[in-house]
CSV table of C-alpha atoms in Angstrom, one decimal:
chain,number,residue,atom,x,y,z
A,1,MET,CA,-18.2,-9.1,57.5
A,2,VAL,CA,-18.7,-5.4,57.1
A,3,LEU,CA,-15.1,-5.1,56.0
A,4,ASN,CA,-15.5,-7.7,53.3
A,5,LYS,CA,-18.6,-6.0,52.0
A,6,PHE,CA,-16.8,-2.7,51.9
A,7,ILE,CA,-13.8,-4.3,50.0
A,8,ASN,CA,-16.2,-5.9,47.5
A,9,ILE,CA,-18.0,-2.5,46.9
A,10,VAL,CA,-14.7,-0.8,46.4
A,11,PHE,CA,-13.6,-3.5,44.0
A,12,ILE,CA,-16.8,-3.3,42.0
A,13,PHE,CA,-16.6,0.5,41.9
A,14,THR,CA,-13.0,0.4,40.8
A,15,LEU,CA,-13.8,-2.2,38.1
A,16,ILE,CA,-16.7,-0.1,36.8
A,17,LYS,CA,-14.5,3.0,36.8
A,18,LEU,CA,-11.8,1.2,34.8
A,19,CYS,CA,-14.3,-0.1,32.3
A,20,CYS,CA,-15.8,3.3,31.9
A,21,ALA,CA,-12.4,4.9,31.5
A,22,GLU,CA,-11.6,2.4,28.7
A,23,THR,CA,-14.9,3.0,27.0
A,24,LYS,CA,-14.9,6.7,27.5
A,25,LYS,CA,-13.1,7.2,24.2
A,26,GLY,CA,-14.8,9.5,21.8
A,27,THR,CA,-15.3,8.9,18.1
A,28,LEU,CA,-12.6,7.1,16.3
A,29,ILE,CA,-11.6,9.2,13.2
A,30,PHE,CA,-8.2,7.8,12.1
A,31,VAL,CA,-6.0,4.8,12.4
A,32,TYR,CA,-2.4,4.3,11.4
A,33,GLU,CA,-0.9,0.8,11.2
A,34,HIS,CA,2.6,-0.2,10.6
A,35,ALA,CA,3.3,-3.9,10.5
A,36,ARG,CA,6.2,-6.2,9.7
A,37,HIS,CA,5.6,-8.9,7.0
A,38,GLY,CA,4.7,-12.3,8.3
A,39,ALA,CA,6.9,-15.4,8.8
A,40,ARG,CA,9.3,-16.0,5.9
A,41,GLY,CA,12.0,-18.3,4.8
A,42,PRO,CA,15.7,-17.5,5.2
A,43,SER,CA,17.3,-14.9,2.9
A,44,SER,CA,20.6,-15.0,1.0
A,45,SER,CA,21.4,-11.4,1.9
A,46,PHE,CA,24.7,-10.6,3.7
A,47,ASP,CA,26.5,-13.6,2.0
A,48,ALA,CA,24.6,-16.0,4.1
A,49,ILE,CA,25.0,-19.8,3.9
A,50,PHE,CA,22.1,-20.4,1.6
A,51,ASP,CA,22.8,-22.8,-1.3
A,52,ASN,CA,20.0,-23.6,-3.8
A,53,GLY,CA,17.4,-22.9,-1.1
A,54,ILE,CA,19.1,-24.9,1.6
A,55,ASP,CA,20.2,-23.0,4.7
A,56,GLU,CA,23.0,-23.6,7.2
A,57,TYR,CA,20.8,-25.9,9.3
A,58,LYS,CA,20.2,-28.2,6.3
A,59,ILE,CA,16.6,-27.1,5.9
A,60,ASN,CA,15.4,-26.9,2.3
A,61,TRP,CA,13.1,-23.9,1.8
A,62,GLY,CA,13.5,-23.8,-2.0
A,63,THR,CA,12.8,-20.1,-2.1
A,64,ASP,CA,14.7,-17.0,-1.0
A,65,GLY,CA,13.1,-14.9,1.8
A,66,GLU,CA,9.5,-15.6,0.6
A,67,LEU,CA,6.4,-15.4,2.8
A,68,SER,CA,5.4,-18.8,4.2
A,69,GLN,CA,1.9,-20.1,4.8
A,70,ILE,CA,2.3,-19.3,8.4
A,71,GLY,CA,3.2,-15.7,7.4
A,72,LYS,CA,0.1,-15.4,5.4
A,73,ARG,CA,-2.0,-16.7,8.3
A,74,GLN,CA,-0.4,-14.1,10.6
A,75,HIS,CA,-1.5,-11.2,8.5
A,76,TYR,CA,-4.9,-12.7,7.9
A,77,TYR,CA,-5.1,-12.7,11.7
A,78,LEU,CA,-4.3,-8.9,11.7
A,79,GLY,CA,-7.0,-8.4,9.0
A,80,VAL,CA,-9.6,-10.1,11.1
A,81,ARG,CA,-8.5,-8.0,14.1
A,82,ASN,CA,-8.9,-4.9,12.0
A,83,LYS,CA,-12.3,-6.0,10.8
A,84,ILE,CA,-13.6,-6.5,14.3
A,85,LYS,CA,-12.3,-3.2,15.5
A,86,TYR,CA,-12.7,-0.8,12.6
A,87,VAL,CA,-14.8,-2.3,9.8
A,88,GLY,CA,-18.6,-2.4,9.6
A,89,ASP,CA,-21.8,-0.3,10.1
A,90,GLY,CA,-21.2,2.6,12.4
A,91,LYS,CA,-17.4,2.0,12.5
A,92,LEU,CA,-14.5,3.8,10.9
A,93,ILE,CA,-14.3,1.8,7.7
A,94,ASP,CA,-17.1,0.7,5.5
A,95,LYS,CA,-17.7,-3.1,5.0
A,96,LYS,CA,-17.3,-2.5,1.2
A,97,TYR,CA,-13.7,-1.7,0.3
A,98,ASN,CA,-13.4,2.1,-0.5
A,99,PRO,CA,-10.0,3.3,-1.8
A,100,LYS,CA,-10.9,6.8,-0.5
A,101,GLN,CA,-10.9,5.5,3.0
A,102,LEU,CA,-7.7,3.4,2.9
A,103,LEU,CA,-4.1,4.4,1.9
A,104,ILE,CA,-1.9,1.3,1.7
A,105,HIS,CA,1.9,1.2,1.4
A,106,ALA,CA,4.3,-1.8,1.1
A,107,THR,CA,8.0,-2.1,0.4
A,108,ASN,CA,9.1,-3.6,-2.9
A,109,TYR,CA,9.3,-7.2,-1.8
A,110,ASN,CA,7.1,-10.2,-2.5
A,111,ARG,CA,6.7,-10.9,1.2
A,112,THR,CA,5.4,-7.5,2.1
A,113,HIS,CA,2.9,-7.4,-0.8
A,114,GLN,CA,1.6,-10.9,0.0
A,115,SER,CA,1.4,-10.0,3.7
A,116,ILE,CA,-0.7,-6.9,3.2
A,117,MET,CA,-2.9,-8.7,0.7
A,118,SER,CA,-3.6,-11.4,3.3
A,119,GLU,CA,-4.5,-8.8,5.8
A,120,LEU,CA,-6.8,-7.0,3.4
A,121,TYR,CA,-8.5,-10.3,2.6
A,122,GLY,CA,-9.1,-10.7,6.4
A,123,MET,CA,-10.6,-7.2,6.6
A,124,PHE,CA,-12.8,-7.5,3.5
A,125,GLU,CA,-13.3,-11.3,3.2
A,126,ASP,CA,-17.1,-10.8,3.0
A,127,ASN,CA,-16.7,-8.6,0.0
A,128,GLU,CA,-16.9,-9.6,-3.6
A,129,GLU,CA,-16.5,-7.7,-6.8
A,130,GLU,CA,-19.9,-6.3,-8.0
A,131,ASN,CA,-21.5,-8.5,-10.6
A,132,LEU,CA,-22.0,-7.4,-14.2
A,133,GLU,CA,-25.5,-6.2,-14.6
A,134,GLY,CA,-28.0,-5.7,-17.5
A,135,ASN,CA,-26.3,-5.0,-20.8
A,136,GLU,CA,-22.8,-5.4,-19.1
A,137,THR,CA,-23.3,-9.2,-19.2
A,138,GLU,CA,-23.4,-9.0,-23.1
A,139,TYR,CA,-20.0,-7.4,-23.3
A,140,SER,CA,-17.3,-9.4,-25.1
A,141,MET,CA,-13.7,-8.8,-26.1
A,142,VAL,CA,-13.2,-5.8,-28.4
A,143,ASN,CA,-10.9,-7.8,-30.7
A,144,ASN,CA,-13.2,-10.9,-31.2
A,145,LYS,CA,-13.3,-10.4,-34.9
A,146,TYR,CA,-9.5,-10.6,-35.1
A,147,MET,CA,-9.2,-13.9,-33.3
A,148,ASN,CA,-8.0,-16.7,-35.6
A,149,ASP,CA,-8.2,-19.5,-33.1
A,150,SER,CA,-11.9,-20.2,-32.8
A,151,ASP,CA,-11.2,-23.3,-30.6
A,152,LEU,CA,-9.4,-21.1,-28.0
A,153,TYR,CA,-12.2,-18.5,-28.2
A,154,ASN,CA,-14.9,-21.1,-27.5
A,155,LYS,CA,-13.0,-22.5,-24.5
A,156,ILE,CA,-12.6,-19.1,-23.0
A,157,TYR,CA,-16.3,-18.3,-23.3
A,158,GLU,CA,-17.2,-21.7,-21.9
A,159,HIS,CA,-15.2,-20.8,-18.8
A,160,LEU,CA,-16.9,-17.4,-18.5
A,161,LYS,CA,-20.3,-18.9,-18.8
A,162,LYS,CA,-19.7,-21.1,-15.8
A,163,ILE,CA,-19.0,-18.0,-13.5
A,164,GLY,CA,-22.1,-16.2,-14.8
A,165,PRO,CA,-22.2,-12.5,-14.1
A,166,LYS,CA,-19.2,-12.5,-11.8
A,167,VAL,CA,-16.2,-10.5,-12.8
A,168,ASN,CA,-13.9,-13.4,-11.9
A,169,LYS,CA,-14.1,-16.8,-10.3
A,170,LYS,CA,-12.9,-15.8,-6.8
A,171,SER,CA,-14.4,-12.3,-7.1
A,172,PHE,CA,-12.1,-10.6,-4.5
A,173,PRO,CA,-11.9,-6.8,-4.8
A,174,VAL,CA,-8.6,-5.3,-6.1
A,175,PHE,CA,-6.7,-3.3,-3.5
A,176,ASN,CA,-4.5,-0.3,-4.3
A,177,VAL,CA,-1.0,-0.9,-2.8
A,178,HIS,CA,1.5,1.9,-3.2
A,179,PRO,CA,5.2,2.1,-2.6
A,180,PHE,CA,6.5,4.1,0.3
A,181,PRO,CA,7.2,7.7,-0.7
A,182,SER,CA,10.9,8.4,-1.2
A,183,ASN,CA,13.2,9.1,1.8
A,184,ARG,CA,10.8,7.6,4.4
A,185,ILE,CA,12.5,4.4,5.4
A,186,PHE,CA,16.1,2.9,5.5
A,187,LEU,CA,17.5,6.4,5.8
A,188,VAL,CA,20.3,5.1,8.1
A,189,ASP,CA,21.6,3.1,5.1
A,190,ASN,CA,22.9,6.3,3.6
A,191,CYS,CA,24.4,7.7,6.8
A,192,ILE,CA,28.2,7.5,6.1
A,193,LYS,CA,29.4,8.0,9.7
A,194,LEU,CA,26.8,5.7,11.3
A,195,ASN,CA,29.0,2.6,11.4
A,196,ASN,CA,31.6,4.5,13.4
A,197,TYR,CA,28.9,5.5,15.9
A,198,ARG,CA,27.5,2.0,16.0
A,199,TYR,CA,30.9,0.5,16.8
A,200,GLU,CA,31.5,3.0,19.6
A,201,GLN,CA,28.0,2.3,21.1
A,202,THR,CA,27.7,-1.4,20.7
A,203,GLY,CA,31.1,-2.9,20.2
A,204,ALA,CA,31.5,-4.2,23.8
A,205,LYS,CA,28.0,-5.7,23.8
A,206,ILE,CA,28.6,-7.5,20.5
A,207,SER,CA,31.9,-9.0,21.9
A,208,GLN,CA,29.8,-10.3,24.8
A,209,TYR,CA,27.5,-12.0,22.4
A,210,TYR,CA,30.4,-13.6,20.6
A,211,ASP,CA,31.8,-14.9,23.9
A,212,ARG,CA,28.4,-16.3,24.9
A,213,PHE,CA,28.1,-18.0,21.5
A,214,ASP,CA,31.6,-19.5,21.9
A,215,ARG,CA,30.8,-20.9,25.4
A,216,GLU,CA,27.3,-22.3,24.7
A,217,PHE,CA,27.2,-23.3,21.1
A,218,GLY,CA,30.6,-22.7,19.4
A,219,TYR,CA,32.0,-26.2,19.6
A,220,ASN,CA,28.9,-28.0,18.3
A,221,LEU,CA,28.0,-25.5,15.6
A,222,THR,CA,31.5,-25.2,14.2
A,223,LYS,CA,31.4,-29.0,13.7
A,224,PHE,CA,27.9,-29.0,12.4
A,225,MET,CA,28.5,-26.3,9.8
A,226,ASP,CA,32.2,-27.2,9.2
A,227,LYS,CA,33.2,-23.6,9.9
A,228,GLU,CA,36.0,-22.0,12.0
A,229,LEU,CA,34.9,-20.1,15.1
A,230,ALA,CA,36.1,-16.8,13.6
A,231,PHE,CA,33.3,-17.2,11.0
A,232,PHE,CA,30.7,-16.6,13.7
A,233,HIS,CA,32.5,-13.4,14.8
A,234,ILE,CA,31.7,-11.6,11.6
A,235,TYR,CA,28.7,-9.5,12.4
A,236,ASP,CA,26.7,-10.0,9.2
A,237,LYS,CA,27.4,-13.7,9.3
A,238,MET,CA,26.0,-13.9,12.9
A,239,LYS,CA,23.0,-11.9,11.8
A,240,SER,CA,22.3,-14.5,9.1
A,241,VAL,CA,23.0,-17.5,11.4
A,242,THR,CA,20.5,-16.2,14.1
A,243,ASP,CA,17.9,-14.9,11.6
A,244,HIS,CA,17.8,-18.2,9.7
A,245,PHE,CA,17.4,-20.2,12.8
A,246,ILE,CA,14.5,-18.1,13.9
A,247,CYS,CA,12.9,-18.6,10.5
A,248,ASP,CA,13.4,-22.4,10.8
A,249,TYR,CA,12.2,-22.5,14.4
A,250,ASP,CA,9.1,-20.3,13.9
A,251,GLY,CA,8.4,-22.1,10.7
A,252,LYS,CA,8.1,-25.4,12.6
A,253,LYS,CA,10.8,-27.1,10.5
A,254,ASN,CA,12.3,-30.4,11.5
A,255,LEU,CA,15.6,-29.5,13.3
A,256,THR,CA,16.4,-33.0,14.6
A,257,GLN,CA,19.8,-33.0,12.9
A,258,LEU,CA,20.8,-29.9,14.8
A,259,GLU,CA,19.5,-31.3,18.0
A,260,ASN,CA,21.4,-34.5,17.5
A,261,ALA,CA,24.5,-32.4,17.0
A,262,GLY,CA,24.2,-31.3,20.6
A,263,ILE,CA,22.4,-27.9,20.2
A,264,ASN,CA,19.7,-27.1,22.7
A,265,LEU,CA,17.0,-25.7,20.3
A,266,THR,CA,15.2,-23.6,22.9
A,267,GLN,CA,18.4,-22.2,24.3
A,268,PHE,CA,19.8,-21.3,20.8
A,269,TYR,CA,16.4,-19.8,19.8
A,270,ASN,CA,16.5,-17.5,22.8
A,271,PHE,CA,20.1,-16.5,22.0
A,272,SER,CA,19.2,-15.8,18.4
A,273,LYS,CA,16.3,-13.5,19.4
A,274,ASP,CA,18.6,-11.7,21.9
A,275,PHE,CA,21.2,-11.1,19.3
A,276,TYR,CA,18.9,-10.1,16.5
A,277,GLY,CA,16.8,-8.0,18.8
A,278,HIS,CA,19.9,-6.2,19.8
A,279,PHE,CA,20.6,-5.6,16.1
A,280,ILE,CA,17.2,-4.0,15.6
A,281,PHE,CA,16.9,-1.9,18.7
A,282,ASP,CA,20.5,-1.0,19.6
A,283,TYR,CA,22.6,-1.4,16.4
A,284,PHE,CA,20.5,-0.6,13.4
A,285,VAL,CA,19.1,2.3,15.4
A,286,ASP,CA,19.1,3.2,19.1
A,287,LYS,CA,17.2,5.7,21.2
A,288,TYR,CA,19.2,8.5,19.6
A,289,THR,CA,19.5,7.5,16.0
A,290,SER,CA,15.9,6.5,15.8
A,291,GLY,CA,15.3,10.2,15.2
A,292,LEU,CA,17.4,10.0,12.1
A,293,GLU,CA,15.4,7.0,10.7
A,294,GLU,CA,11.9,8.0,11.7
A,295,THR,CA,11.7,11.8,11.3
A,296,HIS,CA,10.3,11.8,7.8
A,297,LEU,CA,7.9,8.9,8.3
A,298,MET,CA,6.6,10.4,11.6
A,299,GLN,CA,6.1,13.7,9.8
A,300,ASP,CA,3.8,11.8,7.4
A,301,VAL,CA,1.9,10.2,10.2
A,302,ILE,CA,1.3,13.6,11.9
A,303,GLY,CA,0.3,15.0,8.5
A,304,TYR,CA,-2.3,12.2,8.0
A,305,MET,CA,-3.7,13.0,11.5
A,306,ASP,CA,-3.8,16.8,10.8
A,307,LYS,CA,-5.6,16.3,7.5
A,308,ARG,CA,-8.1,13.9,9.1
A,309,ILE,CA,-8.8,16.4,12.0
A,310,LYS,CA,-9.4,19.1,9.4
A,311,ALA,CA,-11.7,17.0,7.4
A,312,ASN,CA,-13.6,16.0,10.5
A,313,LYS,CA,-14.1,19.6,11.6
A,314,GLU,CA,-15.3,20.6,8.2
A,315,ASN,CA,-17.6,17.5,8.1
A,316,ILE,CA,-15.9,16.3,4.8
A,317,GLY,CA,-16.8,12.7,3.9
A,318,ASP,CA,-14.5,10.2,2.3
A,319,THR,CA,-11.6,11.8,0.4
A,320,TYR,CA,-8.3,10.6,-1.1
A,321,LYS,CA,-6.7,13.7,0.5
A,322,ALA,CA,-7.5,12.6,4.1
A,323,PRO,CA,-7.8,8.8,4.4
A,324,LYS,CA,-9.4,7.3,7.5
A,325,MET,CA,-6.8,4.5,7.8
A,326,VAL,CA,-3.2,4.2,6.6
A,327,MET,CA,-1.7,0.8,6.5
A,328,ASP,CA,2.1,0.4,6.0
A,329,CYS,CA,3.7,-3.0,5.6
A,330,GLY,CA,7.4,-3.2,6.0
A,331,HIS,CA,10.1,-5.0,8.0
A,332,ASP,CA,11.5,-5.3,11.5
A,333,THR,CA,13.9,-2.6,10.4
A,334,THR,CA,10.9,-0.2,9.8
A,335,VAL,CA,8.6,-1.2,12.7
A,336,GLY,CA,11.5,-1.4,15.2
A,337,PRO,CA,12.8,2.1,14.7
A,338,MET,CA,9.3,3.6,15.0
A,339,ALA,CA,8.8,1.8,18.3
A,340,ARG,CA,12.3,3.0,19.4
A,341,PHE,CA,11.4,6.5,18.4
A,342,ILE,CA,8.1,6.6,20.3
A,343,ASP,CA,9.9,5.3,23.4
A,344,SER,CA,12.6,8.0,23.1
A,345,ALA,CA,9.8,10.6,23.0
A,346,PHE,CA,7.5,9.3,25.7
A,347,GLY,CA,9.5,6.8,27.7
A,348,CYS,CA,6.7,4.2,27.2
A,349,GLY,CA,8.9,1.2,26.6
A,350,TYR,CA,9.4,-1.1,23.6
A,351,HIS,CA,9.5,-4.8,23.0
A,352,THR,CA,13.0,-6.2,22.7
A,353,PHE,CA,12.3,-8.3,19.7
A,354,CYS,CA,10.2,-7.6,16.6
A,355,GLU,CA,8.4,-10.9,15.9
A,356,PHE,CA,7.1,-11.7,12.4
A,357,ALA,CA,4.0,-9.5,11.8
A,358,CYS,CA,4.9,-7.3,14.8
A,359,ASN,CA,2.8,-4.2,14.6
A,360,ILE,CA,2.2,-0.6,15.7
A,361,TYR,CA,-1.2,1.1,15.8
A,362,PHE,CA,-2.1,4.8,16.4
A,363,GLU,CA,-5.8,5.5,17.0
A,364,LEU,CA,-7.0,9.1,16.9
A,365,TYR,CA,-10.2,10.0,18.7
A,366,ASP,CA,-12.5,13.0,18.6
A,367,GLU,CA,-13.4,13.7,22.2
A,368,GLY,CA,-15.6,16.7,21.4
A,369,ASN,CA,-15.1,20.4,22.2
A,370,ASP,CA,-12.1,20.5,19.8
A,371,LYS,CA,-10.2,17.9,21.8
A,372,TYR,CA,-8.5,14.9,20.2
A,373,THR,CA,-6.6,12.0,21.9
A,374,ILE,CA,-4.1,9.4,20.7
A,375,TYR,CA,-3.9,5.7,21.8
A,376,TYR,CA,-0.7,3.9,20.9
A,377,TYR,CA,-0.4,0.1,20.7
A,378,LEU,CA,2.6,-2.1,20.1
A,379,ASP,CA,1.5,-5.7,19.4
A,380,ASP,CA,-1.8,-4.7,20.9
A,381,HIS,CA,-0.1,-3.7,24.1
A,382,LEU,CA,-1.5,-0.3,25.0
A,383,LEU,CA,1.5,1.9,25.8
A,384,LEU,CA,0.0,5.4,25.4
A,385,PRO,CA,-3.6,5.6,26.7
A,386,GLY,CA,-5.4,8.7,25.6
A,387,VAL,CA,-2.6,11.3,25.2
A,388,ASP,CA,-3.9,14.8,24.2
A,389,TYR,CA,-3.2,15.1,20.5
A,390,ASN,CA,-1.6,18.6,20.7
A,391,GLU,CA,0.8,17.3,23.4
A,392,PHE,CA,1.5,14.2,21.4
A,393,LYS,CA,2.3,16.2,18.3
A,394,LYS,CA,4.4,18.7,20.2
A,395,THR,CA,6.4,15.9,21.8
A,396,ILE,CA,7.0,14.1,18.5
A,397,GLU,CA,8.1,17.2,16.7
A,398,ALA,CA,10.6,18.0,19.5
A,399,HIS,CA,12.4,14.8,18.6
A,400,TYR,CA,12.6,15.4,14.8
A,401,TRP,CA,16.0,15.7,13.2
A,402,ASN,CA,16.2,18.5,10.7
A,403,ASP,CA,18.0,17.9,7.4
A,404,SER,CA,20.9,20.2,8.3
A,405,TYR,CA,21.6,18.2,11.5
A,406,ILE,CA,21.3,14.9,9.6
A,407,ASP,CA,23.9,16.1,7.1
A,408,GLU,CA,26.2,17.2,10.0
A,409,PHE,CA,25.8,13.9,11.8
A,410,CYS,CA,26.2,11.6,8.8
A,411,GLY,CA,29.0,13.6,7.2
A,412,ARG,CA,30.8,12.9,4.0
A,413,LYS,CA,32.3,9.6,2.8
A,414,GLU,CA,35.8,10.7,3.7
A,415,ASP,CA,34.6,11.4,7.2
A,416,SER,CA,33.9,7.8,8.0
A,417,ASP,CA,36.9,6.5,9.9
A,418,TYR,CA,35.5,3.2,11.1
A,419,ASP,CA,35.5,0.1,8.9
A,420,ASN,CA,34.7,-3.3,10.3
A,421,LYS,CA,36.9,-5.0,7.7
A,422,SER,CA,40.0,-6.8,9.0
A,423,GLU,CA,43.4,-5.1,8.8
A,424,LEU,CA,44.3,-7.3,5.8
A,425,GLU,CA,41.1,-6.2,4.0
A,426,LYS,CA,41.6,-2.5,4.9
A,427,HIS,CA,45.1,-2.4,3.3
A,428,ALA,CA,44.4,-4.8,0.5
A,429,ASP,CA,44.9,-2.3,-2.3
A,430,LEU,CA,48.1,-0.9,-0.8
A,431,LEU,CA,49.5,-4.4,-0.3
A,432,PHE,CA,48.5,-5.3,-3.8
A,433,ASN,CA,50.3,-2.3,-5.3
A,434,ILE,CA,53.4,-2.9,-3.1
A,435,SER,CA,53.5,-6.5,-4.3
A,436,ILE,CA,53.3,-5.4,-8.0
A,437,ILE,CA,56.2,-2.9,-7.5
A,438,ALA,CA,58.3,-5.5,-5.6
A,439,SER,CA,57.7,-8.1,-8.3
A,440,ALA,CA,58.7,-5.6,-11.0
A,441,LEU,CA,61.9,-4.6,-9.1
A,442,PHE,CA,62.7,-8.3,-8.6
A,443,LEU,CA,62.3,-9.0,-12.3
A,444,ILE,CA,64.5,-6.1,-13.2
A,445,PHE,CA,67.2,-7.3,-10.7
A,446,LEU,CA,66.9,-10.8,-12.0
A,447,THR,CA,67.2,-9.8,-15.6
A,448,SER,CA,70.2,-7.5,-14.9
A,449,THR,CA,71.9,-10.3,-13.0
A,450,ILE,CA,71.4,-12.8,-15.8
A,451,VAL,CA,72.8,-10.3,-18.4
A,452,ILE,CA,75.8,-9.4,-16.3
A,453,PHE,CA,76.4,-13.1,-15.6
A,454,LYS,CA,76.3,-13.9,-19.3
A,455,ARG,CA,78.7,-11.1,-20.2
A,456,LEU,CA,81.2,-12.3,-17.6
A,457,LYS,CA,81.0,-15.8,-19.0
A,458,LYS,CA,81.8,-14.5,-22.5
A,459,LEU,CA,84.7,-12.5,-21.1
A,460,GLN,CA,86.1,-15.5,-19.2
A,461,LYS,CA,85.9,-17.5,-22.4
A,462,LYS,CA,87.9,-14.9,-24.4
A,463,LEU,CA,90.6,-14.8,-21.8
A,464,LYS,CA,91.1,-18.5,-21.9
A,465,GLU,CA,91.3,-18.5,-25.7
A,466,ASN,CA,93.8,-15.5,-25.7
A,467,PRO,CA,96.1,-15.4,-22.6
A,468,LEU,CA,97.9,-12.2,-24.0
A,469,MET,CA,94.6,-10.3,-23.9
A,470,GLU,CA,94.9,-10.1,-20.1
A,471,ASN,CA,98.3,-8.4,-20.4
A,472,GLU,CA,97.0,-6.1,-23.1
A,473,LEU,CA,94.2,-5.1,-20.9
A,474,GLU,CA,96.4,-4.5,-18.0
A,475,GLY,CA,99.0,-2.4,-19.9
A,476,SER,CA,96.9,-0.7,-22.4
A,477,GLU,CA,97.8,2.8,-21.1
A,478,LEU,CA,99.8,4.9,-23.6
A,479,PRO,CA,103.5,5.4,-22.6
A,480,ALA,CA,104.4,8.8,-21.2
A,481,LEU,CA,106.1,11.1,-23.8
A,482,THR,CA,109.6,12.2,-23.0
C-alpha cells in the first residue's frame, strides 16, 4: 500500500516536471516553416506515361501535376495549426495580416502557390479586407468618361452596389508571395559529377529495388501496362511509376482495374514509398551531399534568426528587415534535403518518406539573460528540444560547404565519367558517324565496280567484233632494231 502511494507520488511528480519542462519555454520571437506542397496529380516529367491527363494506371486526372482538393485541404490544416500556435492576441503574429511580420516564398509552380495560399487562408480566415470608408465609397473608375458601352458600365456598378463598401465579394486579404532567392534550392541539379557519386553510393541498393519489383509485381504490371520488364529498370521511369501510384492512392482514386490485374495495392504502395523515399533521402541527396544542397538556404535561416534576435534586443517592432515568421513552400526535394542536413549535423533522425505537405519548423525562443533556444519539428515530431542557439548555429555552420569546395566536388563537365545511358546510347554519335563513312565507302566501291564492269563488257564486245584486235593487242610492241 505504501509502495503504491510512493509510486503514484513519483509518477505525479514526474508528470508535473515534464509538463513544466515543456511549458518552460521563454518568449517565442521567430518561426521558420518549410513545407512541401499538398497532394497533387501525376506529372509528365521524366518522360512518364502520361497521355492527355491519363496516367499509367488508367486514371484520368486531366491536369499535369496540379494541386488536388485534398492538397488544398492539407495546407489549410497547416494554416489552422499555425493560427492556433502563433496567431492572435499575445502571440507571435497579429490576427490581422501584416506583411512586415511574414516573409513568404514559393517555387514557380501552380501547386506551391495554391498550397501556400490555402495555408494563409487557414491562418487568417477571420480576416477581411478593410471596407471602403467615407468618401472612399464614392470613388469610381478614373476612365468612366471614356467608356462607350453604357450597358456594360451599368452592369458593373449594379454588381458593386450589391457588395456595398467591401473591396471585393470574398474580401480575403492579398498575401505577398515571393520567389526563392537565387541559388537556394536545387543546387545539386548543377553538380556535374554528382551522378557519378550517386551511382557509386546507391547503385547496389537500386538493383535490389529492381529485383524486388521483378519478384513481387513485374509479371502483372508488365501485362497491365504492356511494357517490357527492362522499362521498369530505367531509374527515371521507376520514379514516375512509383510517384504516380502514390498520387493515385493518396488521391483516393479508383484502382480496381489494377487490383483486378493481380496487384496488391497496399503492398505496391509500400514499395512505391520505399523506392521514392530512397530517391529523396539517399539518391537526390544523402547525409554528405545534403550539405551541398542546403548550405545557402540554411545560411538564410540563420540570418533570419540573427536579425530577429538583434531586433528583439533593440526592442524594434515589426520590420521588413527582420520578419517574425518565414514560410517557404517547396517540394519533397527541398524539404527532404533540409531534414537530411539537420540529421547530419545533430544525429536527430529523419522520416524516410516526405509525404505531401510534409513540413519542418524551427522555433526560436528568448529565454532571458541573453539566452536563446531552438526547437526543431519534423511533421510536428519534436526532434531538437530546446538547443542553445549559439550551439545550434555553431553546429550548423560547421556543416556548411564553401563555394570552393562545391566547385572542387562538382567539377567541370568533362570530369563527369558516369552516364546512366546504355552502351548503345553512349556511343550513338560514334556509331552514326561510322555508319555514314561505311555507307559512303560502300557507295564508292559499288560505283567503281559498276564502271569497271561496264568497261569490261564494252571491251569484250569489241573483241568479238574484231578477232584480230586481240592479236594486235598481244604483239603491239615495236620490233627490235638491228
